[in-house]
Coordinates of N, CA, C and O and ligand atoms in Angstrom, one line a residue:
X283 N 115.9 112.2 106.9 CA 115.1 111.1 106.3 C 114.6 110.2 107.4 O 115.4 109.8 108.3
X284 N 113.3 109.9 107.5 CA 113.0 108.9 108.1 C 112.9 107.4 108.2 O 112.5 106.6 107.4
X285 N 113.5 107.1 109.4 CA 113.2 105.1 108.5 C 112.2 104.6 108.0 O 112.3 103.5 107.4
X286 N 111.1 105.2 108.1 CA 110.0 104.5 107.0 C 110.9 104.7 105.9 O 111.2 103.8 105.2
X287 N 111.1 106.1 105.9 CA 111.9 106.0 104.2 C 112.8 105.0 103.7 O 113.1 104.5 102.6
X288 N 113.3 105.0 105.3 CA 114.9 104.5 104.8 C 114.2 102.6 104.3 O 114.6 101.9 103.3
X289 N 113.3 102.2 105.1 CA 112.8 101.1 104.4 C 112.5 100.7 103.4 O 112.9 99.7 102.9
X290 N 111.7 101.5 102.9 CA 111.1 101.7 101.4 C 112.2 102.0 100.5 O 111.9 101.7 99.4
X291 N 113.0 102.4 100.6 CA 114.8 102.5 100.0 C 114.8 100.9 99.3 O 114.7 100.3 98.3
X292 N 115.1 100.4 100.9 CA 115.8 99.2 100.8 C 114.7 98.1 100.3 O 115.0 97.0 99.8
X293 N 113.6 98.5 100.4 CA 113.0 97.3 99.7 C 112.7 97.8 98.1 O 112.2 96.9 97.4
X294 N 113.0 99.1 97.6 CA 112.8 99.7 96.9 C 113.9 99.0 95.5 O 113.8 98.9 94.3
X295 N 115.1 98.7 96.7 CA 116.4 98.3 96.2 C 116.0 96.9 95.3 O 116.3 96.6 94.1
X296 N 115.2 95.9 96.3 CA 115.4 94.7 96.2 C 114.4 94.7 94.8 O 114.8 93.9 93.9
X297 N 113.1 95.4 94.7 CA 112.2 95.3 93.7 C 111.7 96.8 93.0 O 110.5 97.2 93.1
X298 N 112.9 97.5 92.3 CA 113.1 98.6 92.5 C 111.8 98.7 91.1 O 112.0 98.0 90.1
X299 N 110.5 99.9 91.3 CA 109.5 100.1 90.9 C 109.5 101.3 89.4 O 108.6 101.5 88.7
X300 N 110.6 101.7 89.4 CA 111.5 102.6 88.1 C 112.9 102.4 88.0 O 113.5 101.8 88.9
X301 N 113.3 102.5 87.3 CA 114.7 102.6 86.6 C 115.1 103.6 86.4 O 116.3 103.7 86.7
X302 N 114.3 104.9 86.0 CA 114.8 105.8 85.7 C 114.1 107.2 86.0 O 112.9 107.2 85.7
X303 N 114.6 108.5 86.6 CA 113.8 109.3 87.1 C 114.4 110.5 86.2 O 115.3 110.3 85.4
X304 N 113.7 111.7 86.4 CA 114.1 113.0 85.8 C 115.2 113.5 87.1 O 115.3 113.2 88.3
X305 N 115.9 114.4 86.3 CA 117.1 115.2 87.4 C 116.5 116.0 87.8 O 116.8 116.4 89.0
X306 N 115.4 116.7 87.0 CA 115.2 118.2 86.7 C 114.1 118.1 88.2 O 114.3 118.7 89.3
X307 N 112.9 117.2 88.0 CA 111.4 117.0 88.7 C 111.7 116.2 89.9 O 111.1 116.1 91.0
X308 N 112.8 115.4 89.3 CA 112.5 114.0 90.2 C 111.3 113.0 90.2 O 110.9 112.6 91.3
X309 N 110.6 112.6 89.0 CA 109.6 112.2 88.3 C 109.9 110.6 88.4 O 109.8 110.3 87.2
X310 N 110.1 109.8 88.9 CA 110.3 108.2 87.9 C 109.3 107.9 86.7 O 108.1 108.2 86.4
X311 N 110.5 107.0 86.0 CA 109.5 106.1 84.7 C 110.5 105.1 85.1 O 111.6 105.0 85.6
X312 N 109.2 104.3 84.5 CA 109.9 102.8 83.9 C 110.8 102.7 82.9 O 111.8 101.9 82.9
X313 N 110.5 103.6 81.7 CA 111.1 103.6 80.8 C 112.2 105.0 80.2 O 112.0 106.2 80.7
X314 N 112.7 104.9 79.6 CA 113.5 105.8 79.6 C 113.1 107.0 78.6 O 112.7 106.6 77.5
X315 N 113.1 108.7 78.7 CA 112.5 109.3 78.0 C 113.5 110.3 77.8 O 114.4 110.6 78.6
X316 N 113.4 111.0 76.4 CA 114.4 111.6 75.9 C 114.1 113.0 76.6 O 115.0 113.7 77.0
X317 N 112.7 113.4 76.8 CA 112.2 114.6 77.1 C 111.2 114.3 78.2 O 110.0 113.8 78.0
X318 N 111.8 114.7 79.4 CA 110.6 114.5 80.7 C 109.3 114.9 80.4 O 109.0 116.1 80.4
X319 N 108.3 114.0 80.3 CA 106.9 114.6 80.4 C 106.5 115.5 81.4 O 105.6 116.2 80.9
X320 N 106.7 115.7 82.1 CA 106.2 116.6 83.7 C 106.6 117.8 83.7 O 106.0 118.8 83.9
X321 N 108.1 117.6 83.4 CA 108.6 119.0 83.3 C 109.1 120.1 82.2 O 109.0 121.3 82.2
X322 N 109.8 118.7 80.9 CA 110.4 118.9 80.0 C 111.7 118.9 79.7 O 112.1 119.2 78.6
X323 N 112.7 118.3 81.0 CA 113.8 118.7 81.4 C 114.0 117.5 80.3 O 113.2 116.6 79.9
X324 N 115.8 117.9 79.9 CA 116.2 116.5 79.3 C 117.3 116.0 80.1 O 118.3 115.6 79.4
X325 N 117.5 115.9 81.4 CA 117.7 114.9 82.2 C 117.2 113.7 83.0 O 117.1 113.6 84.2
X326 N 116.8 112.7 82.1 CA 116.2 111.3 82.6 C 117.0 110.7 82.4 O 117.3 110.3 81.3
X327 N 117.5 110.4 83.6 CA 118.7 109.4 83.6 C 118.6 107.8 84.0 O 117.5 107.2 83.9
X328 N 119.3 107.4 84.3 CA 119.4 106.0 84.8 C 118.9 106.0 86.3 O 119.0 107.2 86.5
X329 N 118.5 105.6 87.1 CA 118.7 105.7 88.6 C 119.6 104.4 88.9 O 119.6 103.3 88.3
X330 N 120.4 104.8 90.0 CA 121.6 104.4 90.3 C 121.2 104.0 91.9 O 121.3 104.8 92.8
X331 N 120.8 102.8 92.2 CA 120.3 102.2 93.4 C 121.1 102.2 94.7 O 120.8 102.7 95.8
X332 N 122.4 101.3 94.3 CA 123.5 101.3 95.3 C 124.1 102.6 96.1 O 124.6 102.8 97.2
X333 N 123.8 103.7 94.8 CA 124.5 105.2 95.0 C 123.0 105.8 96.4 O 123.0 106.5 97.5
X334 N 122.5 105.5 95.9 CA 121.0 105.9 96.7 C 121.0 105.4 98.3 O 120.8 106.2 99.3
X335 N 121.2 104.1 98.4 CA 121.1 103.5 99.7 C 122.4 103.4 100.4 O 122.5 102.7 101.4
X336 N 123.6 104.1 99.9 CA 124.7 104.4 100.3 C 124.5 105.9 101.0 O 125.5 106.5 101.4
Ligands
ZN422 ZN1 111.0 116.3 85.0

């Protein structure tokens, strides 16, 4: 990972731009979907911020 990334993490953290991403694509939404548009997977989960920048 590069620290650009790792920036964009952390500011990512502070004004984080989704809530919730697919497991399957790795897709974010804002909102939460039962069935991933992109892929179809039915893992759209919560994203978990602290878990991320840890
Ligand atoms: Zn997906």
């Amino acid at each position: 990972m590069s620290v650009f990334e790792n920036l964009r993490q952390v500011f990512r953290s502070e004004t984080p731009d989704h809530t919730y991403e697919c497991k399957g694509c790795g897709k974010p939404f804002e909102l939460q979907h039962q069935v991933c548009p992109s892929c179809g997977g039915f893992r759209v989960e919560r994203v978990d911020w602290s878990d991320i920048t840890n």
